[in-house]
PDB file of C-alpha atoms and ligand atoms in Angstrom:
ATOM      1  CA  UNK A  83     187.991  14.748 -77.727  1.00 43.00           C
ATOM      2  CA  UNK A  84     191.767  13.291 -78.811  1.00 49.00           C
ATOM      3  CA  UNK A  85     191.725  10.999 -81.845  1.00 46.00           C
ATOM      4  CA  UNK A  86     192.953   8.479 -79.262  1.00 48.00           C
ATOM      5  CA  UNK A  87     189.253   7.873 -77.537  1.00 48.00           C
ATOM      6  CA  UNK A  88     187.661   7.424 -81.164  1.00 44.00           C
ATOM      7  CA  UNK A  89     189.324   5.131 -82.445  1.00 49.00           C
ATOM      8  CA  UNK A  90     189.904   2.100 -79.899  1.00 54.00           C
ATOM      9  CA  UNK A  91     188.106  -0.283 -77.983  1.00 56.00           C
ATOM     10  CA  UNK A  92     187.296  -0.559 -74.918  1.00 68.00           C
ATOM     11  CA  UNK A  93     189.816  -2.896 -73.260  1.00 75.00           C
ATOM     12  CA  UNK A  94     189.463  -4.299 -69.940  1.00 80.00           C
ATOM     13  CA  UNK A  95     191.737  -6.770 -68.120  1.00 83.00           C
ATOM     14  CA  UNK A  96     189.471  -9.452 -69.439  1.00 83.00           C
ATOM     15  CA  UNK A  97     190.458  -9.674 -72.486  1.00 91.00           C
ATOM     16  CA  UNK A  98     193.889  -9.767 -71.080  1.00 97.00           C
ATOM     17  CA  UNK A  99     195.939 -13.261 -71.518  1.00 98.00           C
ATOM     18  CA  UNK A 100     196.775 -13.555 -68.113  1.00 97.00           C
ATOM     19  CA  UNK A 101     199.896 -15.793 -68.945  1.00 97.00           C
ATOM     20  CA  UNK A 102     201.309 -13.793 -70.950  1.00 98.00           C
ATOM     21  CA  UNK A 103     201.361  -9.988 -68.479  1.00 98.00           C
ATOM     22  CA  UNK A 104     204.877  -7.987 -68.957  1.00 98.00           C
ATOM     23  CA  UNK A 105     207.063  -9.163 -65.744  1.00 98.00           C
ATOM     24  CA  UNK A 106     208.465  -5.403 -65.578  1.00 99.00           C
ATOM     25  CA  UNK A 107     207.103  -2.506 -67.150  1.00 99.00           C
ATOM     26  CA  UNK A 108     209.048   1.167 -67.323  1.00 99.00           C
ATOM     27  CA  UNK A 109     206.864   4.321 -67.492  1.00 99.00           C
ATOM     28  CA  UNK A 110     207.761   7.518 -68.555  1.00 99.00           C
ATOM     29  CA  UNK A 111     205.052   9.265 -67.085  1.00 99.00           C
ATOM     30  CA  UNK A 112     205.097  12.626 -68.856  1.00 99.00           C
ATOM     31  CA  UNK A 113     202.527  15.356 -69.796  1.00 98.00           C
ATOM     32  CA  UNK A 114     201.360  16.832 -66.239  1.00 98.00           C
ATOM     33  CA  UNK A 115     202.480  20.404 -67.551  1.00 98.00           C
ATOM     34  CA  UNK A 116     200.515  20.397 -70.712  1.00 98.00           C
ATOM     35  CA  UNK A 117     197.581  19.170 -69.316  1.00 98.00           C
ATOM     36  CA  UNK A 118     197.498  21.636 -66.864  1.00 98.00           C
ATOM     37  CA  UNK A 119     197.948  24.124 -69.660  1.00 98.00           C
ATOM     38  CA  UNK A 120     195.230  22.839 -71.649  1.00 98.00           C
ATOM     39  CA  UNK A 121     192.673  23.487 -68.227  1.00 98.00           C
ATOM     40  CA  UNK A 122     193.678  26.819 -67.496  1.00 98.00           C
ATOM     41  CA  UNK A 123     195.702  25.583 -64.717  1.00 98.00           C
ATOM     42  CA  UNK A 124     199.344  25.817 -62.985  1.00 98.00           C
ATOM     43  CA  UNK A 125     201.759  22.959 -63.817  1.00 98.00           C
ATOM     44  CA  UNK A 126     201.705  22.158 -60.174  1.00 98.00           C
ATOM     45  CA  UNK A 127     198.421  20.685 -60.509  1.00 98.00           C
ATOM     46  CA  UNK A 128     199.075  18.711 -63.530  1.00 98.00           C
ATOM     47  CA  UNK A 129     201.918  17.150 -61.032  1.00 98.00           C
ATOM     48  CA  UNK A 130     199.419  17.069 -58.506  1.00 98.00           C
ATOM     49  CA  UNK A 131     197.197  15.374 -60.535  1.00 98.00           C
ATOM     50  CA  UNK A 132     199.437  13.154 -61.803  1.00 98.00           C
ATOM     51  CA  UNK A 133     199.877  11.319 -58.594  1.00 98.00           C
ATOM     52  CA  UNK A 134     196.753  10.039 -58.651  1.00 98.00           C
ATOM     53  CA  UNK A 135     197.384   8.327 -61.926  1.00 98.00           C
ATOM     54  CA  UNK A 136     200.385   6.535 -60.236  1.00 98.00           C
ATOM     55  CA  UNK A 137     198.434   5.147 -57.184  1.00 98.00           C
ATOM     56  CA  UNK A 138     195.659   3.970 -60.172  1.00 98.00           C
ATOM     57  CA  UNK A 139     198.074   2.177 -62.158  1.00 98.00           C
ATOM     58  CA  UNK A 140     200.469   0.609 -59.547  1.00 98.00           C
ATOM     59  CA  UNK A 141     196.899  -1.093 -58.372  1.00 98.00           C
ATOM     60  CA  UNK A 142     196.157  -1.885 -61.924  1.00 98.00           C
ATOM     61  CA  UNK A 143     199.884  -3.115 -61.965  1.00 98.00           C
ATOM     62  CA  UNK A 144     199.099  -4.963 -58.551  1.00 98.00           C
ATOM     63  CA  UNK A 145     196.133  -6.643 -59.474  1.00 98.00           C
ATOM     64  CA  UNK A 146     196.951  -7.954 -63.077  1.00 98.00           C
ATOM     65  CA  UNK A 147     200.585  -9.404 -61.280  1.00 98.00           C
ATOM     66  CA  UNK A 148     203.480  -7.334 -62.620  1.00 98.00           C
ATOM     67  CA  UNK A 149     206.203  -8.155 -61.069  1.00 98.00           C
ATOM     68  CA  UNK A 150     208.513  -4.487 -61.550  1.00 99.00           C
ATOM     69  CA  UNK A 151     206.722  -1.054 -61.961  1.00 99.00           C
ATOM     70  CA  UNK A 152     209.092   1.351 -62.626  1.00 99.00           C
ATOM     71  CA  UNK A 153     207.915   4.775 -63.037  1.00 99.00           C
ATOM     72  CA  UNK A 154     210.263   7.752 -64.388  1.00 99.00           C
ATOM     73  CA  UNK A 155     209.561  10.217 -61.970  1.00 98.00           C
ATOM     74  CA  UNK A 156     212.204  13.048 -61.847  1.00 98.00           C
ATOM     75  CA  UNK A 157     215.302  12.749 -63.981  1.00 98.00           C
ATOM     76  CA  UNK A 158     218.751  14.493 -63.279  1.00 98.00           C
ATOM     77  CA  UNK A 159     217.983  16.950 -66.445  1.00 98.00           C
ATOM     78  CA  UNK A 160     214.546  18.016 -64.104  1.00 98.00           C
ATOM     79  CA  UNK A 161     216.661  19.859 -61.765  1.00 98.00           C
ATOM     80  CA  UNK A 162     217.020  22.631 -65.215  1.00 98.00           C
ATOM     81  CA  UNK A 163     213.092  23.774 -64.474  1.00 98.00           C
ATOM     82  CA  UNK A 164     212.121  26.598 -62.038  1.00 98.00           C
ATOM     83  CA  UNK A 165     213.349  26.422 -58.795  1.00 98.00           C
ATOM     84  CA  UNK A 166     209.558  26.605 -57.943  1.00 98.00           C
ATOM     85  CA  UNK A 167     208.607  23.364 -60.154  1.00 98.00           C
ATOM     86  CA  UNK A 168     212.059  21.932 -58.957  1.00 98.00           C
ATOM     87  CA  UNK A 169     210.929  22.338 -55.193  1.00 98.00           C
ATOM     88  CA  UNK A 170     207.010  21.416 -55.851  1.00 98.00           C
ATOM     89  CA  UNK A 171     207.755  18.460 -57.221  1.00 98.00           C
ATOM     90  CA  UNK A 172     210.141  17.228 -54.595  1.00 98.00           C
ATOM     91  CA  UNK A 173     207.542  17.466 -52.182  1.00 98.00           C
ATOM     92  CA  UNK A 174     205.295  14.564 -53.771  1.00 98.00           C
ATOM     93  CA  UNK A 175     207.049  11.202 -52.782  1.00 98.00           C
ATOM     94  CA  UNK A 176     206.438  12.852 -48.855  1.00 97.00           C
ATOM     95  CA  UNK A 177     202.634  13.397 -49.679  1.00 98.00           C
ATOM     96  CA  UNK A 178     202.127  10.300 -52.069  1.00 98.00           C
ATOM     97  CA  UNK A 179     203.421   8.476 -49.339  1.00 98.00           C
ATOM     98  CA  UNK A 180     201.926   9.956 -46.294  1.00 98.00           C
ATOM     99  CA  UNK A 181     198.647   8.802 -47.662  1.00 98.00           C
ATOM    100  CA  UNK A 182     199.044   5.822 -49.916  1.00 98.00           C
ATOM    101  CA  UNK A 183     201.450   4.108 -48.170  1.00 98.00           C
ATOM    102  CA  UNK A 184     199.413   2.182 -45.546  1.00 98.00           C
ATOM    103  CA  UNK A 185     197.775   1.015 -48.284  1.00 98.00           C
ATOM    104  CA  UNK A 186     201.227  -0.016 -50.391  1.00 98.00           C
ATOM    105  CA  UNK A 187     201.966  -2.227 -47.193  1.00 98.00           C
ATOM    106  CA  UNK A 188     198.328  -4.066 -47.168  1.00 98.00           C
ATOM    107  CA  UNK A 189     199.172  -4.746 -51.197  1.00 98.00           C
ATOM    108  CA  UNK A 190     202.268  -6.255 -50.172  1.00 98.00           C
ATOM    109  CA  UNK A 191     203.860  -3.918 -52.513  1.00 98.00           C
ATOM    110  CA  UNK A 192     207.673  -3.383 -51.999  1.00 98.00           C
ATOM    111  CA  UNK A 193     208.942   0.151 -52.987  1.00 98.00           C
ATOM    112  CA  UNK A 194     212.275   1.205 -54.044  1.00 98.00           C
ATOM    113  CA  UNK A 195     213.967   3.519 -55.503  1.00 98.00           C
ATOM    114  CA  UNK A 196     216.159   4.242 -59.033  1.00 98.00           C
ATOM    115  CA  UNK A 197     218.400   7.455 -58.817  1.00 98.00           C
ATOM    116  CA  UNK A 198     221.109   9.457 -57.275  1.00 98.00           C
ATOM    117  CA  UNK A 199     220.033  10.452 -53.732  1.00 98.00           C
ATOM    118  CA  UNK A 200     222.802  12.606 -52.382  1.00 97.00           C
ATOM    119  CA  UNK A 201     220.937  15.516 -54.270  1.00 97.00           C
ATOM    120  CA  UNK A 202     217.460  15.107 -52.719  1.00 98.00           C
ATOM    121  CA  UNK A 203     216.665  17.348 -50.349  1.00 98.00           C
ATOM    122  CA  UNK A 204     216.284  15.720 -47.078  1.00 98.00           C
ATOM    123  CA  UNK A 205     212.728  15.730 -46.855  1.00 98.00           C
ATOM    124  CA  UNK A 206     212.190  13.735 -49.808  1.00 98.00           C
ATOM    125  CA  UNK A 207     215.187  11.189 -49.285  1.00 98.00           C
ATOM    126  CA  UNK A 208     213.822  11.068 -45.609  1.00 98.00           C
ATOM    127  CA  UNK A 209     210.090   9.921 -46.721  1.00 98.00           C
ATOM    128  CA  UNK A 210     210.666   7.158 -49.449  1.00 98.00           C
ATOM    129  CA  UNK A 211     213.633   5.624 -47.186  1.00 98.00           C
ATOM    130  CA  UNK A 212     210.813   5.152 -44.705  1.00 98.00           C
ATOM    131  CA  UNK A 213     208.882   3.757 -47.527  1.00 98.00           C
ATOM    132  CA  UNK A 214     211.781   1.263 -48.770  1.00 98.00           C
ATOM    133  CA  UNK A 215     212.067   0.534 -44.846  1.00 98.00           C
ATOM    134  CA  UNK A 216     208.656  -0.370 -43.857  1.00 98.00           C
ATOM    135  CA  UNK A 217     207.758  -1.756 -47.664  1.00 98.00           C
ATOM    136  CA  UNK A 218     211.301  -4.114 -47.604  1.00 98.00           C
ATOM    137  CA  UNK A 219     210.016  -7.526 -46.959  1.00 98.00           C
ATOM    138  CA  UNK A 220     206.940  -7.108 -48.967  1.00 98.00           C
ATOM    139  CA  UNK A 221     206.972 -10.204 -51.377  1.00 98.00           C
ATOM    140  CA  UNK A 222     204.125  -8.602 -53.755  1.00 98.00           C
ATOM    141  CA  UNK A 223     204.474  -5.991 -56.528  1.00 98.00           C
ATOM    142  CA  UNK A 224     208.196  -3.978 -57.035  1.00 99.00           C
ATOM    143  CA  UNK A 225     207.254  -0.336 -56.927  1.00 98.00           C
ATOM    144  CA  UNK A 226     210.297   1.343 -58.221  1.00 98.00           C
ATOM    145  CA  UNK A 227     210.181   5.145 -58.113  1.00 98.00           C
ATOM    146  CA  UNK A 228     213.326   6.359 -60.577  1.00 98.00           C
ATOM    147  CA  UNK A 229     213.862   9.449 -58.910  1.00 98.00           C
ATOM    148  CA  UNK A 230     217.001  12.062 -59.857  1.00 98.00           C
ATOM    149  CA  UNK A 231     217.641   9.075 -62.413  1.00 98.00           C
ATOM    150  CA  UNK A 232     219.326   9.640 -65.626  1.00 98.00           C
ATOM    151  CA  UNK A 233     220.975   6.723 -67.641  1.00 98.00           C
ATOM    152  CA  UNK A 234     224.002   8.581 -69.053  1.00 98.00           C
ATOM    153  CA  UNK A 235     225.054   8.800 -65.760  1.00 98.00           C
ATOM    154  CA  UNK A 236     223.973   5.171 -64.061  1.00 98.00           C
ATOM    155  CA  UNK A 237     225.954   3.880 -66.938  1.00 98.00           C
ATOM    156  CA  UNK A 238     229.453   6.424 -65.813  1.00 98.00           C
ATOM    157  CA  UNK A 239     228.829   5.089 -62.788  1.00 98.00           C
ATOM    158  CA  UNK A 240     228.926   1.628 -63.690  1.00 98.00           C
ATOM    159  CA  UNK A 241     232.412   1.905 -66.100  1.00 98.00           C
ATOM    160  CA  UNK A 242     233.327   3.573 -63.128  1.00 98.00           C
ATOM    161  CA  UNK A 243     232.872   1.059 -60.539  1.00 98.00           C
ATOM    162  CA  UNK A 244     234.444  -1.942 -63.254  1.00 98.00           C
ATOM    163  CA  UNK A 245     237.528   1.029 -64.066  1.00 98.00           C
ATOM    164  CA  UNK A 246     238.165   0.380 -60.025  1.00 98.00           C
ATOM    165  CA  UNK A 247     238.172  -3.286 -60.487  1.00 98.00           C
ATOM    166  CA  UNK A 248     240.617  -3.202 -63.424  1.00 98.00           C
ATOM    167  CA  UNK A 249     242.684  -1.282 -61.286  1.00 98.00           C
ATOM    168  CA  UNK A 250     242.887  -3.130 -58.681  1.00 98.00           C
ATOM    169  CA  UNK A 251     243.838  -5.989 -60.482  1.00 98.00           C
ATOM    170  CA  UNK A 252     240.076  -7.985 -60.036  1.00 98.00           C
ATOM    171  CA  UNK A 253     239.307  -8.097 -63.530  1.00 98.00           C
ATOM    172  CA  UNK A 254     241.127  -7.995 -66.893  1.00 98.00           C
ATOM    173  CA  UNK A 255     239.485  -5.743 -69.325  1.00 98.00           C
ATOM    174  CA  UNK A 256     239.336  -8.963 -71.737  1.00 98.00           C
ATOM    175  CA  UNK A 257     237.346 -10.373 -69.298  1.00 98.00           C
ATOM    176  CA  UNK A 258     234.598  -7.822 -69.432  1.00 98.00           C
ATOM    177  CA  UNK A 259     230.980  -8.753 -70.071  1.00 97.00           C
ATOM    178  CA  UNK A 260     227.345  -7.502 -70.252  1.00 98.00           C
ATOM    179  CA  UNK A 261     226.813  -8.865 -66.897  1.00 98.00           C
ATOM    180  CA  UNK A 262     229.442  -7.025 -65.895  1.00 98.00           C
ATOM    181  CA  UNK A 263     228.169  -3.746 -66.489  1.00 98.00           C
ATOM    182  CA  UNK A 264     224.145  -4.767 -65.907  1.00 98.00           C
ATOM    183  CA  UNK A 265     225.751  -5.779 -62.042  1.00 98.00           C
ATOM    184  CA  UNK A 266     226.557  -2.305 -61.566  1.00 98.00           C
ATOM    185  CA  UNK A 267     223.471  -0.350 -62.903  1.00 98.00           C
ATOM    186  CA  UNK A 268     220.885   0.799 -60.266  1.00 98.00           C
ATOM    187  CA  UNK A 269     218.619  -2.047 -61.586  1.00 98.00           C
ATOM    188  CA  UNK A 270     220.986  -5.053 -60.538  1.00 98.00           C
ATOM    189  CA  UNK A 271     219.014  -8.046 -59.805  1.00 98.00           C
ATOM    190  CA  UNK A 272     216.191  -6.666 -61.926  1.00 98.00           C
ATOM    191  CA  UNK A 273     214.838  -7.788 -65.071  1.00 98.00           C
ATOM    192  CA  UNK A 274     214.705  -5.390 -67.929  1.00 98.00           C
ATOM    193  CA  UNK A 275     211.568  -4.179 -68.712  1.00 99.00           C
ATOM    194  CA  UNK A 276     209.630  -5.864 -70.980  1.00 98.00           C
ATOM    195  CA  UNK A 277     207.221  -2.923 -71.843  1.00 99.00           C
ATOM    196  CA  UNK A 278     207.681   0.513 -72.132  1.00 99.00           C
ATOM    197  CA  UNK A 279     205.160   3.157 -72.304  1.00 99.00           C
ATOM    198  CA  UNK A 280     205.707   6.908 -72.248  1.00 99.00           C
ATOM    199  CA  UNK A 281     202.707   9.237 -72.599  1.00 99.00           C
ATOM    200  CA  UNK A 282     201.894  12.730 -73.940  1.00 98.00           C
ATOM    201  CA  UNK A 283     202.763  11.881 -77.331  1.00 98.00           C
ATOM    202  CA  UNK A 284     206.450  12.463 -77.052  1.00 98.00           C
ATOM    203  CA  UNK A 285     208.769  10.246 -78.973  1.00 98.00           C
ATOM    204  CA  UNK A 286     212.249   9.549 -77.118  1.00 98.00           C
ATOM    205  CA  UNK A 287     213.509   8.218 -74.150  1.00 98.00           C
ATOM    206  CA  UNK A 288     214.660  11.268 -72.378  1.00 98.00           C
ATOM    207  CA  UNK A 289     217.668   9.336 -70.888  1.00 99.00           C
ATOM    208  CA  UNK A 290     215.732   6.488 -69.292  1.00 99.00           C
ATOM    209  CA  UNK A 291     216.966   3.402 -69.035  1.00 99.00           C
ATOM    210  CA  UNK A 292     219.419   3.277 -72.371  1.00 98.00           C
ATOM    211  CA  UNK A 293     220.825  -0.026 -71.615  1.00 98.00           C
ATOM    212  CA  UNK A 294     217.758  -2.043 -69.916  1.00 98.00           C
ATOM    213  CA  UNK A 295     215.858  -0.704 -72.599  1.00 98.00           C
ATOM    214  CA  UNK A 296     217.279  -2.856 -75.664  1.00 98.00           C
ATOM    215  CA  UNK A 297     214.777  -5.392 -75.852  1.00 98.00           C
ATOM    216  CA  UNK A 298     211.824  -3.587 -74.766  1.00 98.00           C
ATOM    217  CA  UNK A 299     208.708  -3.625 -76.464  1.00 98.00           C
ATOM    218  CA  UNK A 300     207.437   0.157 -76.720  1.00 98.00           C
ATOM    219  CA  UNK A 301     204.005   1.933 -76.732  1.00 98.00           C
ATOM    220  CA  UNK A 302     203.272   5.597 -76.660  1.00 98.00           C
ATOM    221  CA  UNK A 303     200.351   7.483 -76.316  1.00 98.00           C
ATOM    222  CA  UNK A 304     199.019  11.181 -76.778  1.00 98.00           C
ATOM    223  CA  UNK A 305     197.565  10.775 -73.467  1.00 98.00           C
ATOM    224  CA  UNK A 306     198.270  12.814 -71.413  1.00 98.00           C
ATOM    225  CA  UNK A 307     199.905  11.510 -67.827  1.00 99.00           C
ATOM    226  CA  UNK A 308     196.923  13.014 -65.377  1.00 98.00           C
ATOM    227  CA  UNK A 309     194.355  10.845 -68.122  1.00 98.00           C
ATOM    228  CA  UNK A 310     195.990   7.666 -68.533  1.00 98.00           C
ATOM    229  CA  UNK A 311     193.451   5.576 -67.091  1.00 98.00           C
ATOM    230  CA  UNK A 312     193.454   1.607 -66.802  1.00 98.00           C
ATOM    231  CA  UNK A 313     192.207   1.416 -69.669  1.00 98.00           C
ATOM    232  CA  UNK A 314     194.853   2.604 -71.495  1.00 98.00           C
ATOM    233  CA  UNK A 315     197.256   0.579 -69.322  1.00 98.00           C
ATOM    234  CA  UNK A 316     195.208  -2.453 -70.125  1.00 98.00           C
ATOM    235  CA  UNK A 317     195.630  -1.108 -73.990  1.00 98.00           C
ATOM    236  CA  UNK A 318     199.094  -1.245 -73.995  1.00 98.00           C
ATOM    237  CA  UNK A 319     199.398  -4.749 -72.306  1.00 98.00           C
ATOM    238  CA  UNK A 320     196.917  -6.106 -75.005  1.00 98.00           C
ATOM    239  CA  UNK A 321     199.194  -4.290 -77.933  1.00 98.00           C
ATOM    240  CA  UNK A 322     202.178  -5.816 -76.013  1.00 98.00           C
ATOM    241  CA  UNK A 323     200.675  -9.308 -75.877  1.00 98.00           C
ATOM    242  CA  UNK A 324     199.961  -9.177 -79.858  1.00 98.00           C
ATOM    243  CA  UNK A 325     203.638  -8.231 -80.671  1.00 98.00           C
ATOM    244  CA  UNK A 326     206.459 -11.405 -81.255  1.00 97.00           C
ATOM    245  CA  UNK A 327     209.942 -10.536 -79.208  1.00 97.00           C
ATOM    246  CA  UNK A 328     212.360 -12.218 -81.570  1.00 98.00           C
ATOM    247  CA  UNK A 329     215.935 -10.447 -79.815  1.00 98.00           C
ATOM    248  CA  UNK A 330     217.614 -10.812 -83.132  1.00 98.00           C
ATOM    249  CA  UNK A 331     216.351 -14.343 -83.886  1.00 98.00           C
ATOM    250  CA  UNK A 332     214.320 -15.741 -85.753  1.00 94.00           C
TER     251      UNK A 332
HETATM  252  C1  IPE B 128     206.072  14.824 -66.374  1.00 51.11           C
HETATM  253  O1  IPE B 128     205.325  15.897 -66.820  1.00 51.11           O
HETATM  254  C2  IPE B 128     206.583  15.000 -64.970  1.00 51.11           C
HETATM  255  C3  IPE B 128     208.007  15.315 -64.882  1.00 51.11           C
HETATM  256  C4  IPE B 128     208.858  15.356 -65.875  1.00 51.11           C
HETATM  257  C5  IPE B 128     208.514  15.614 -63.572  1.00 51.11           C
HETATM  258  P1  IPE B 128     205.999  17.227 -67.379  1.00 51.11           P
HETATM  259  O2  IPE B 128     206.206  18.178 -66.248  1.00 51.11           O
HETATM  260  O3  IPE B 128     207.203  16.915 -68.163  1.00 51.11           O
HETATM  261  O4  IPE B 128     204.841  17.772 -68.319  1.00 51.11           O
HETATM  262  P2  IPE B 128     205.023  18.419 -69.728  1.00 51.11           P
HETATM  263  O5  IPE B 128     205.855  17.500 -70.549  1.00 51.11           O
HETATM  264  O6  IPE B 128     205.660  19.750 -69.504  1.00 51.11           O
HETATM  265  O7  IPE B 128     203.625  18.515 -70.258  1.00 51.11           O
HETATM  266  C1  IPE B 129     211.090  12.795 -68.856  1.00 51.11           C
HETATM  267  O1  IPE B 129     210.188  13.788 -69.153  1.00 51.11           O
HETATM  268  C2  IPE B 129     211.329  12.722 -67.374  1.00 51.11           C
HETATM  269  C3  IPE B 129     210.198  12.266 -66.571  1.00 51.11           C
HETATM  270  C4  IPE B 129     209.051  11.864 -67.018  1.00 51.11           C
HETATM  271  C5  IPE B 129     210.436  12.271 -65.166  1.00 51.11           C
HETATM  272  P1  IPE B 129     210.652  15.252 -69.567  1.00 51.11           P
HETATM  273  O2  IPE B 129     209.413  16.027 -69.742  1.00 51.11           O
HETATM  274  O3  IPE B 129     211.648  15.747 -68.603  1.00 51.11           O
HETATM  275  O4  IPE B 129     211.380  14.960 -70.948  1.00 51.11           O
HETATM  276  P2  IPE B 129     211.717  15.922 -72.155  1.00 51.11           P
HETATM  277  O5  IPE B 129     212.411  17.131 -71.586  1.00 51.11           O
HETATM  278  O6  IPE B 129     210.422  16.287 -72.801  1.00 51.11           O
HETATM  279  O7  IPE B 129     212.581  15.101 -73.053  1.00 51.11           O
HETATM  280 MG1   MG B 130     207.548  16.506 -70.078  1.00 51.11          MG
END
């Protein structure tokens, strides 16, 4: 067994200070491939397995009252991996959806999505618009699925769109601000996450969410993504809860 089971506590959402639960919290939800490695098995069924640890922690994330979930599912570096893994792996949001999502609707849970769609193959652009569709007035829990997402370019984008604006004439650059820039990321409207977590022991953000991610508090684990249970979940809330967010002050 991992060094991680020994040496903590059990914690459970009652030991949670329910006033005090991150508003939005980012995932990096990594580690499917080596944990199918470490069973014998094909990375497809790490992924495979890994979807099952979303639809347990968006319910974790549904019933403790997070308001955001946003969970790093695909970035625009992914598309580098074998066409095989590439095209495996763009067939999830269809079959996550085809079964979970009745019961995504009866949560009141609103899904969205974080990424650059023109490159999605139709099938998968096709399934989690129907998902954003039928999920839009939901009022509960933000399910947002970053999906061909990569920050490098989100933040291109977003000088791009303000370069346009300077041009034609709407905005001097003296005038430009943070809000300026946040207005045009694909998380507009959004608060920045307040937690991070990232599993399988790597350290780095993999270009997610550079700019949101400022003031995050942060919390990795060797877990691996098809393990994370909601325990661990619950684990990093607790950590999160003990740490003081001081954004440069005092
Ligand atoms: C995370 O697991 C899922 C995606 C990046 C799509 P990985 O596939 O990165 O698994 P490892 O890191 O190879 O173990
Ligand atoms: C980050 O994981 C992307 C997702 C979890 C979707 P990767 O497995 O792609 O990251 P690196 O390559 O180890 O940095
Ligand atoms: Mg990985």
């Amino acid at each position: 067994m991992r060094a991680f089971f020994s040496k903590a506590p059990a914690t459970t959402s009652q030991t949670l200070d329910t006033e005090n639960i991150p508003q939005h919290i980012a995932i990096i939800m990594d580690g499917n491939g080596r944990w199918a490695k470490s069973r014998g098995l094909p990375r497809m069924a790490g992924h495979h397995s890994g979807m099952k640890t979303v639809k347990r922690i968006t319910m974790a994330a549904e019933r403790l009252g997070v308001k955001y979930l946003t969970l790093y599912a695909f970035s625009t570096e992914n598309w580098k991996r074998p066409k095989a893994e590439v095209e495996f792996l763009m067939k999830l949001p269809q079959e996550f959806l085809s079964i979970e999502l009745n019961e995504l609707i009866e949560k009141n849970v609103q899904v969205r999505m974080m990424g650059y769609k023109g490159d999605l193959p139709d099938h998968t652009l096709h399934a989690v618009e129907e998902a954003i569709r039928k999920t839009a007035n939901n009022t509960g829990l933000v399910l947002n699925f970053a999906l061909n997402y990569g920050s490098r370019k989100e933040m291109i984008e977003a000088v791009r769109q303000i370069g346009y604006s300077v041009q034609a004439g709407d905005l001097q650059p003296d005038e430009i601000e943070e809000s300026h820039l946040a207005n045009h990321l694909l998380t507009a409207g959004m608060p920045d996450p307040d937690l991070l977590i990232r599993t399988s022991g790597e350290l780095r953000l993999s270009n997610f969410m550079l700019w949101q991610l400022a003031y995050s508090e942060m919390w990795f684990t060797d877990v691996y993504w098809p393990e994370f249970a909601e325990e661990h979940f619950h684990e990093a809330i607790q950590e999160y809860q003990r740490r003081a967010r001081r954004y440069g002050g005092l």
